[in-house]
mmCIF file of C-alpha atoms in Angstrom:
data_model
loop_
_atom_site.group_PDB
_atom_site.id
_atom_site.type_symbol
_atom_site.label_atom_id
_atom_site.label_comp_id
_atom_site.label_asym_id
_atom_site.label_seq_id
_atom_site.Cartn_x
_atom_site.Cartn_y
_atom_site.Cartn_z
ATOM 1 C CA ASP B 36 -5.044 -13.730 0.042
ATOM 2 C CA ILE B 37 -6.149 -10.219 -0.499
ATOM 3 C CA ILE B 38 -6.527 -10.386 -4.093
ATOM 4 C CA GLU B 39 -8.444 -13.672 -3.919
ATOM 5 C CA ALA B 40 -10.650 -11.888 -1.326
ATOM 6 C CA PHE B 41 -11.181 -9.152 -3.667
ATOM 7 C CA GLU B 42 -11.922 -11.258 -6.668
ATOM 8 C CA GLN B 43 -14.487 -13.323 -4.158
ATOM 9 C CA GLN B 44 -15.806 -10.020 -3.288
ATOM 10 C CA THR B 45 -16.484 -8.517 -7.211
ATOM 11 C CA LYS B 46 -17.072 -11.970 -8.800
ATOM 12 C CA PRO B 47 -15.465 -11.003 -12.332
ATOM 13 C CA THR B 48 -16.304 -12.639 -15.164
ATOM 14 C CA SER B 49 -13.676 -11.875 -17.574
ATOM 15 C CA THR B 50 -9.647 -12.510 -16.827
ATOM 16 C CA ARG B 51 -8.439 -9.724 -14.692
ATOM 17 C CA TYR B 52 -4.633 -8.457 -14.715
ATOM 18 C CA TYR B 53 -2.939 -6.464 -11.934
ATOM 19 C CA TRP B 54 -0.306 -3.649 -11.845
ATOM 20 C CA PHE B 55 2.069 -3.489 -9.014
ATOM 21 C CA ASP B 56 3.678 -0.355 -8.740
ATOM 22 C CA ILE B 57 6.411 -1.926 -7.207
ATOM 23 C CA PHE B 58 7.023 -3.845 -10.200
ATOM 24 C CA VAL B 59 6.534 -1.280 -12.922
ATOM 25 C CA MET B 60 7.730 1.991 -11.130
ATOM 26 C CA ASN B 61 10.697 1.949 -8.824
ATOM 27 C CA GLN B 62 11.182 4.984 -7.149
ATOM 28 C CA HIS B 63 14.120 3.873 -5.814
ATOM 29 C CA SER B 64 16.263 3.401 -8.426
ATOM 30 C CA GLU B 65 18.808 5.874 -9.546
ATOM 31 C CA HIS B 66 18.850 4.820 -12.938
ATOM 32 C CA ASP B 67 14.813 5.145 -13.235
ATOM 33 C CA LEU B 68 13.048 8.577 -13.849
ATOM 34 C CA SER B 69 13.456 11.660 -12.499
ATOM 35 C CA GLN B 70 10.765 12.716 -9.819
ATOM 36 C CA ARG B 71 9.007 14.860 -12.541
ATOM 37 C CA LEU B 72 8.489 12.403 -15.101
ATOM 38 C CA LEU B 73 8.052 9.568 -12.460
ATOM 39 C CA LEU B 74 4.888 11.747 -11.087
ATOM 40 C CA GLU B 75 3.402 12.047 -14.888
ATOM 41 C CA ASN B 76 3.943 8.127 -15.307
ATOM 42 C CA LEU B 77 2.004 7.597 -11.927
ATOM 43 C CA ARG B 78 -0.941 9.753 -13.016
ATOM 44 C CA ALA B 79 -1.218 7.840 -16.138
ATOM 45 C CA ALA B 80 -0.479 4.407 -14.706
ATOM 46 C CA VAL B 81 -3.233 4.860 -12.128
ATOM 47 C CA SER B 82 -5.960 6.691 -14.599
ATOM 48 C CA ALA B 83 -5.607 4.336 -17.379
ATOM 49 C CA PRO B 84 -7.476 1.000 -15.542
ATOM 50 C CA GLY B 85 -9.888 3.512 -14.089
ATOM 51 C CA ARG B 86 -9.554 1.376 -10.586
ATOM 52 C CA VAL B 87 -6.905 1.204 -8.041
ATOM 53 C CA LEU B 88 -7.018 -1.953 -5.498
ATOM 54 C CA LEU B 89 -5.880 -0.889 -2.302
ATOM 55 C CA ALA B 90 -4.476 -3.826 -0.589
ATOM 56 C CA LEU B 91 -4.334 -3.562 3.128
ATOM 57 C CA ASP B 92 -2.856 -6.148 5.222
ATOM 58 C CA SER B 93 -5.123 -4.912 8.423
ATOM 59 C CA TRP B 94 -7.769 -2.662 8.977
ATOM 60 C CA ARG B 95 -6.268 -1.656 12.575
ATOM 61 C CA GLU B 96 -2.688 -1.087 11.171
ATOM 62 C CA HIS B 97 -2.671 -0.179 7.455
ATOM 63 C CA THR B 98 0.704 -0.012 6.561
ATOM 64 C CA PRO B 99 0.275 1.178 2.974
ATOM 65 C CA LEU B 100 -1.415 4.255 4.936
ATOM 66 C CA ALA B 101 1.659 4.946 6.805
ATOM 67 C CA ARG B 102 3.501 5.028 3.467
ATOM 68 C CA VAL B 103 4.048 8.501 1.778
ATOM 69 C CA TRP B 104 4.436 6.861 -1.625
ATOM 70 C CA CYS B 105 1.509 5.514 -1.290
ATOM 71 C CA LEU B 106 -0.625 7.837 -0.058
ATOM 72 C CA LEU B 107 0.331 10.162 -2.835
ATOM 73 C CA GLU B 108 -0.894 6.890 -5.323
ATOM 74 C CA ILE B 109 -4.086 7.190 -3.653
ATOM 75 C CA TRP B 110 -4.360 10.976 -3.930
ATOM 76 C CA THR B 111 -3.078 10.561 -7.467
ATOM 77 C CA ALA B 112 -5.757 7.878 -8.519
ATOM 78 C CA MET B 113 -8.614 10.064 -6.921
ATOM 79 C CA ASN B 114 -7.562 13.215 -8.870
ATOM 80 C CA ALA B 115 -7.282 10.997 -11.843
ATOM 81 C CA GLY B 116 -11.381 10.076 -11.494
ATOM 82 C CA ALA B 117 -10.038 6.474 -10.848
ATOM 83 C CA GLU B 118 -11.929 4.286 -8.614
ATOM 84 C CA VAL B 119 -9.782 3.357 -5.128
ATOM 85 C CA VAL B 120 -11.121 0.167 -4.122
ATOM 86 C CA MET B 121 -9.733 -1.276 -0.550
ATOM 87 C CA CYS B 122 -9.919 -5.088 -0.084
ATOM 88 C CA LEU B 123 -8.627 -6.868 2.825
ATOM 89 C CA SER B 124 -8.009 -10.482 3.410
ATOM 90 C CA GLU B 125 -11.424 -12.601 4.424
ATOM 91 C CA ALA B 126 -10.212 -12.854 7.766
ATOM 92 C CA GLU B 127 -9.547 -9.181 8.007
ATOM 93 C CA GLN B 128 -12.891 -8.551 6.508
ATOM 94 C CA SER B 129 -14.925 -10.497 9.416
ATOM 95 C CA SER B 130 -12.481 -8.725 11.695
ATOM 96 C CA PHE B 131 -13.631 -5.450 10.731
ATOM 97 C CA ALA B 132 -17.224 -6.015 10.258
ATOM 98 C CA ALA B 133 -17.266 -7.768 13.628
ATOM 99 C CA ASN B 134 -15.614 -4.856 15.272
ATOM 100 C CA LEU B 135 -17.698 -2.197 13.464
ATOM 101 C CA ALA B 136 -20.857 -3.782 15.183
ATOM 102 C CA ARG B 137 -19.127 -3.281 18.720
ATOM 103 C CA ASN B 138 -17.030 -0.037 18.378
ATOM 104 C CA GLN B 139 -17.215 2.329 15.639
ATOM 105 C CA ALA B 140 -14.750 4.381 17.665
ATOM 106 C CA GLU B 141 -11.868 1.887 17.034
ATOM 107 C CA VAL B 142 -12.812 2.321 12.938
ATOM 108 C CA HIS B 143 -12.596 6.370 13.366
ATOM 109 C CA LEU B 144 -9.124 5.910 15.227
ATOM 110 C CA ALA B 145 -7.869 3.770 12.291
ATOM 111 C CA LEU B 146 -9.058 6.245 9.615
ATOM 112 C CA ASP B 147 -7.554 9.433 11.743
ATOM 113 C CA ALA B 148 -4.463 8.127 12.082
ATOM 114 C CA VAL B 149 -3.973 8.600 8.104
ATOM 115 C CA ASP B 150 -1.395 11.811 7.909
ATOM 116 C CA ALA B 151 0.881 12.552 5.365
ATOM 117 C CA GLU B 152 3.101 14.471 7.688
ATOM 118 C CA GLN B 153 3.668 11.388 9.614
ATOM 119 C CA ALA B 154 3.929 9.162 6.837
ATOM 120 C CA GLU B 155 7.147 7.328 6.081
ATOM 121 C CA ALA B 156 9.392 6.657 2.896
ATOM 122 C CA THR B 157 12.550 4.376 2.596
ATOM 123 C CA VAL B 158 14.055 7.964 0.961
ATOM 124 C CA GLU B 159 14.025 10.477 3.171
ATOM 125 C CA ALA B 160 14.798 12.921 -0.182
ATOM 126 C CA ASP B 161 11.361 11.335 -1.620
ATOM 127 C CA ARG B 162 9.519 11.977 1.779
ATOM 128 C CA GLU B 163 10.399 15.398 1.424
ATOM 129 C CA ALA B 164 9.591 16.131 -1.885
ATOM 130 C CA ILE B 165 6.332 14.458 -1.777
ATOM 131 C CA LEU B 166 5.469 16.512 1.544
ATOM 132 C CA GLY B 167 6.808 19.581 -0.408
ATOM 133 C CA LEU B 168 4.394 18.655 -3.155
ATOM 134 C CA ILE B 169 1.271 18.126 -0.670
ATOM 135 C CA ARG B 170 2.709 21.720 1.159
ATOM 136 C CA GLY B 171 2.954 23.564 -1.993
ATOM 137 C CA GLY B 172 -0.910 22.354 -3.446
ATOM 138 C CA THR B 173 -3.631 21.145 -1.497
ATOM 139 C CA GLY B 174 -2.665 21.126 1.945
ATOM 140 C CA PHE B 175 -2.101 18.616 4.680
ATOM 141 C CA GLU B 176 -5.547 19.068 6.034
ATOM 142 C CA ARG B 177 -7.395 18.813 2.864
ATOM 143 C CA PHE B 178 -5.124 16.085 1.527
ATOM 144 C CA ASN B 179 -5.723 13.691 4.622
ATOM 145 C CA GLN B 180 -9.278 14.605 4.713
ATOM 146 C CA THR B 181 -9.963 13.477 0.992
ATOM 147 C CA ILE B 182 -8.046 10.395 1.602
ATOM 148 C CA ARG B 183 -9.965 9.334 4.870
ATOM 149 C CA ASP B 184 -13.108 10.604 3.166
ATOM 150 C CA GLU B 185 -12.381 7.801 0.423
ATOM 151 C CA LEU B 186 -11.158 5.362 2.841
ATOM 152 C CA ARG B 187 -14.470 6.000 4.983
ATOM 153 C CA GLN B 188 -16.513 4.999 1.654
ATOM 154 C CA SER B 189 -14.287 1.755 0.886
ATOM 155 C CA PHE B 190 -14.705 0.756 4.534
ATOM 156 C CA GLU B 191 -18.341 0.843 4.209
ATOM 157 C CA LEU B 192 -18.143 -1.398 0.968
ATOM 158 C CA VAL B 193 -15.656 -3.662 2.946
ATOM 159 C CA ALA B 194 -18.648 -4.041 5.866
ATOM 160 C CA VAL B 195 -21.383 -4.925 3.199
ATOM 161 C CA ALA B 196 -19.507 -7.524 1.885
ATOM 162 C CA ALA B 197 -18.691 -9.150 4.851
ATOM 163 C CA ALA B 198 -22.353 -8.898 6.005
ATOM 164 C CA GLN B 199 -23.250 -10.284 2.915
ATOM 165 C CA ARG B 200 -21.104 -13.319 3.370
ATOM 166 C CA ARG B 201 -22.647 -14.132 6.690
ATOM 167 C CA LEU B 202 -26.208 -14.383 5.351
#
Protein backbone atom coordinates (compact mmCIF):
# COMPACT_ATOMS: atom_id res chain seq x y z
CA ASP A 1 0.00 0.00 0.00
CA ILE A 2 2.81 2.43 0.85
CA ILE A 3 4.86 1.58 -2.23
CA GLU A 4 1.75 1.89 -4.41
CA ALA A 5 1.13 5.33 -2.90
CA PHE A 6 4.76 6.27 -3.58
CA GLU A 7 4.55 5.20 -7.20
CA GLN A 8 1.28 7.06 -7.62
CA GLN A 9 2.94 10.14 -6.13
CA THR A 10 6.09 9.92 -8.31
CA LYS A 11 4.54 8.37 -11.44
CA PRO A 12 7.58 6.37 -12.60
CA THR A 13 8.07 6.00 -16.33
CA SER A 14 10.14 2.83 -16.04
CA THR A 15 10.38 -0.23 -13.84
CA ARG A 16 11.57 0.52 -10.31
CA TYR A 17 13.33 -1.87 -7.99
CA TYR A 18 13.22 -1.61 -4.21
CA TRP A 19 15.88 -2.60 -1.72
CA PHE A 20 14.60 -3.65 1.70
CA ASP A 21 17.20 -3.39 4.41
CA ILE A 22 15.91 -6.34 6.40
CA PHE A 23 16.29 -8.68 3.42
CA VAL A 24 19.76 -7.48 2.42
CA MET A 25 21.48 -6.64 5.70
CA ASN A 26 20.55 -8.70 8.72
CA GLN A 27 22.02 -6.92 11.73
CA HIS A 28 20.64 -9.65 14.00
CA SER A 29 22.55 -12.58 12.55
CA GLU A 30 25.66 -13.72 14.41
CA HIS A 31 26.95 -15.09 11.10
CA ASP A 32 26.56 -11.90 9.10
CA LEU A 33 28.98 -9.03 9.32
CA SER A 34 31.09 -7.31 11.92
CA GLN A 35 29.67 -3.97 13.06
CA ARG A 36 32.32 -2.00 11.13
CA LEU A 37 31.69 -3.95 7.94
CA LEU A 38 27.93 -3.72 8.43
CA LEU A 39 28.17 0.08 8.66
CA GLU A 40 30.40 0.25 5.57
CA ASN A 41 27.89 -1.86 3.65
CA LEU A 42 25.06 0.35 4.90
CA ARG A 43 26.81 3.45 3.58
CA ALA A 44 27.36 1.81 0.20
CA ALA A 45 23.80 0.46 0.03
CA VAL A 46 22.09 3.78 0.71
CA SER A 47 24.39 5.90 -1.45
CA ALA A 48 24.38 3.70 -4.59
CA PRO A 49 20.72 4.23 -5.56
CA GLY A 50 20.78 7.90 -4.54
CA ARG A 51 17.33 7.67 -2.96
CA VAL A 52 15.95 6.05 0.16
CA LEU A 53 12.22 5.48 0.55
CA LEU A 54 11.20 5.96 4.17
CA ALA A 55 7.93 4.03 4.43
CA LEU A 56 5.99 5.18 7.49
CA ASP A 57 3.00 3.31 8.84
CA SER A 58 1.56 6.42 10.50
CA TRP A 59 2.51 10.09 10.52
CA ARG A 60 1.59 10.40 14.20
CA GLU A 61 3.23 7.25 15.55
CA HIS A 62 5.99 6.54 13.09
CA THR A 63 7.49 3.21 14.17
CA PRO A 64 10.70 3.37 12.06
CA LEU A 65 11.56 6.72 13.63
CA ALA A 66 11.56 5.12 17.06
CA ARG A 67 14.10 2.47 15.95
CA VAL A 68 17.79 3.34 16.32
CA TRP A 69 18.85 1.30 13.26
CA CYS A 70 16.30 3.15 11.09
CA LEU A 71 17.52 6.51 12.37
CA LEU A 72 21.09 5.48 11.57
CA GLU A 73 20.01 4.46 8.05
CA ILE A 74 18.35 7.86 7.52
CA TRP A 75 21.39 9.69 8.87
CA THR A 76 23.74 7.59 6.76
CA ALA A 77 21.67 8.21 3.62
CA MET A 78 21.63 11.94 4.23
CA ASN A 79 25.39 12.04 4.78
CA ALA A 80 25.95 9.99 1.64
CA GLY A 81 23.99 12.56 -0.36
CA ALA A 82 21.06 10.24 -0.99
CA GLU A 83 17.60 11.76 -1.17
CA VAL A 84 15.36 10.58 1.68
CA VAL A 85 11.77 10.36 0.45
CA MET A 86 9.04 9.76 2.99
CA CYS A 87 5.91 7.98 1.95
CA LEU A 88 2.66 7.11 3.67
CA SER A 89 -0.38 5.19 2.49
CA GLU A 90 -3.05 7.27 0.75
CA ALA A 91 -5.21 7.20 3.88
CA GLU A 92 -2.33 8.42 6.05
CA GLN A 93 -1.44 11.12 3.51
CA SER A 94 -5.01 12.38 3.59
CA SER A 95 -5.09 12.28 7.39
CA PHE A 96 -1.81 14.17 7.52
CA ALA A 97 -2.97 16.85 5.06
CA ALA A 98 -6.29 17.29 6.86
CA ASN A 99 -4.62 17.53 10.23
CA LEU A 100 -1.99 19.94 8.96
CA ALA A 101 -4.68 22.38 7.96
CA ARG A 102 -6.33 22.11 11.40
CA ASN A 103 -3.42 21.75 13.76
CA GLN A 104 0.23 22.19 12.88
CA ALA A 105 1.15 21.68 16.53
CA GLU A 106 0.47 17.95 16.21
CA VAL A 107 2.87 17.74 13.27
CA HIS A 108 5.54 19.48 15.33
CA LEU A 109 4.93 17.04 18.20
CA ALA A 110 5.38 14.12 15.81
CA LEU A 111 8.67 15.54 14.58
CA ASP A 112 9.92 16.47 18.04
CA ALA A 113 9.40 12.86 19.12
CA VAL A 114 12.37 11.80 16.94
CA ASP A 115 15.07 11.17 19.54
CA ALA A 116 17.93 8.73 19.01
CA GLU A 117 18.61 8.49 22.76
CA GLN A 118 15.09 7.15 23.28
CA ALA A 119 15.06 4.94 20.20
CA GLU A 120 14.88 1.17 20.58
CA ALA A 121 16.63 -1.81 19.05
CA THR A 122 15.88 -5.50 19.22
CA VAL A 123 19.44 -6.16 20.38
CA GLU A 124 20.51 -3.88 23.24
CA ALA A 125 24.18 -4.21 22.27
CA ASP A 126 23.32 -2.76 18.82
CA ARG A 127 21.50 0.13 20.46
CA GLU A 128 24.44 0.91 22.72
CA ALA A 129 26.92 0.67 19.83
CA ILE A 130 24.88 3.03 17.65
CA LEU A 131 24.36 5.47 20.52
CA GLY A 132 28.13 5.37 21.05
CA LEU A 133 28.70 6.24 17.38
CA ILE A 134 26.33 9.19 17.63
CA ARG A 135 27.75 10.35 20.96
CA GLY A 136 31.32 10.16 19.64
CA GLY A 137 30.43 11.71 16.29
CA THR A 138 27.95 14.50 15.69
CA GLY A 139 26.26 14.29 19.08
CA PHE A 140 22.59 13.68 19.75
CA GLU A 141 21.35 17.24 19.35
CA ARG A 142 22.75 17.66 15.83
CA PHE A 143 21.87 14.08 14.83
CA ASN A 144 18.23 14.47 15.94
CA GLN A 145 17.79 17.99 14.54
CA THR A 146 19.24 17.05 11.15
CA ILE A 147 16.79 14.15 10.84
CA ARG A 148 13.86 16.31 12.04
CA ASP A 149 14.71 18.97 9.44
CA GLU A 150 14.86 16.36 6.68
CA LEU A 151 11.52 14.91 7.80
CA ARG A 152 9.95 18.38 7.92
CA GLN A 153 10.82 18.79 4.23
CA SER A 154 9.43 15.33 3.46
CA PHE A 155 6.20 16.07 5.34
CA GLU A 156 5.80 19.22 3.25
CA LEU A 157 6.08 17.14 0.06
CA VAL A 158 3.47 14.70 1.38
CA ALA A 159 1.10 17.59 2.12
CA VAL A 160 1.58 19.01 -1.38
CA ALA A 161 0.95 15.59 -2.97
CA ALA A 162 -2.22 15.10 -0.90
CA ALA A 163 -3.47 18.57 -1.81
CA GLN A 164 -2.86 17.92 -5.51
CA ARG A 165 -4.90 14.70 -5.30
CA ARG A 166 -7.85 16.68 -3.91
CA LEU A 167 -7.87 19.04 -6.92
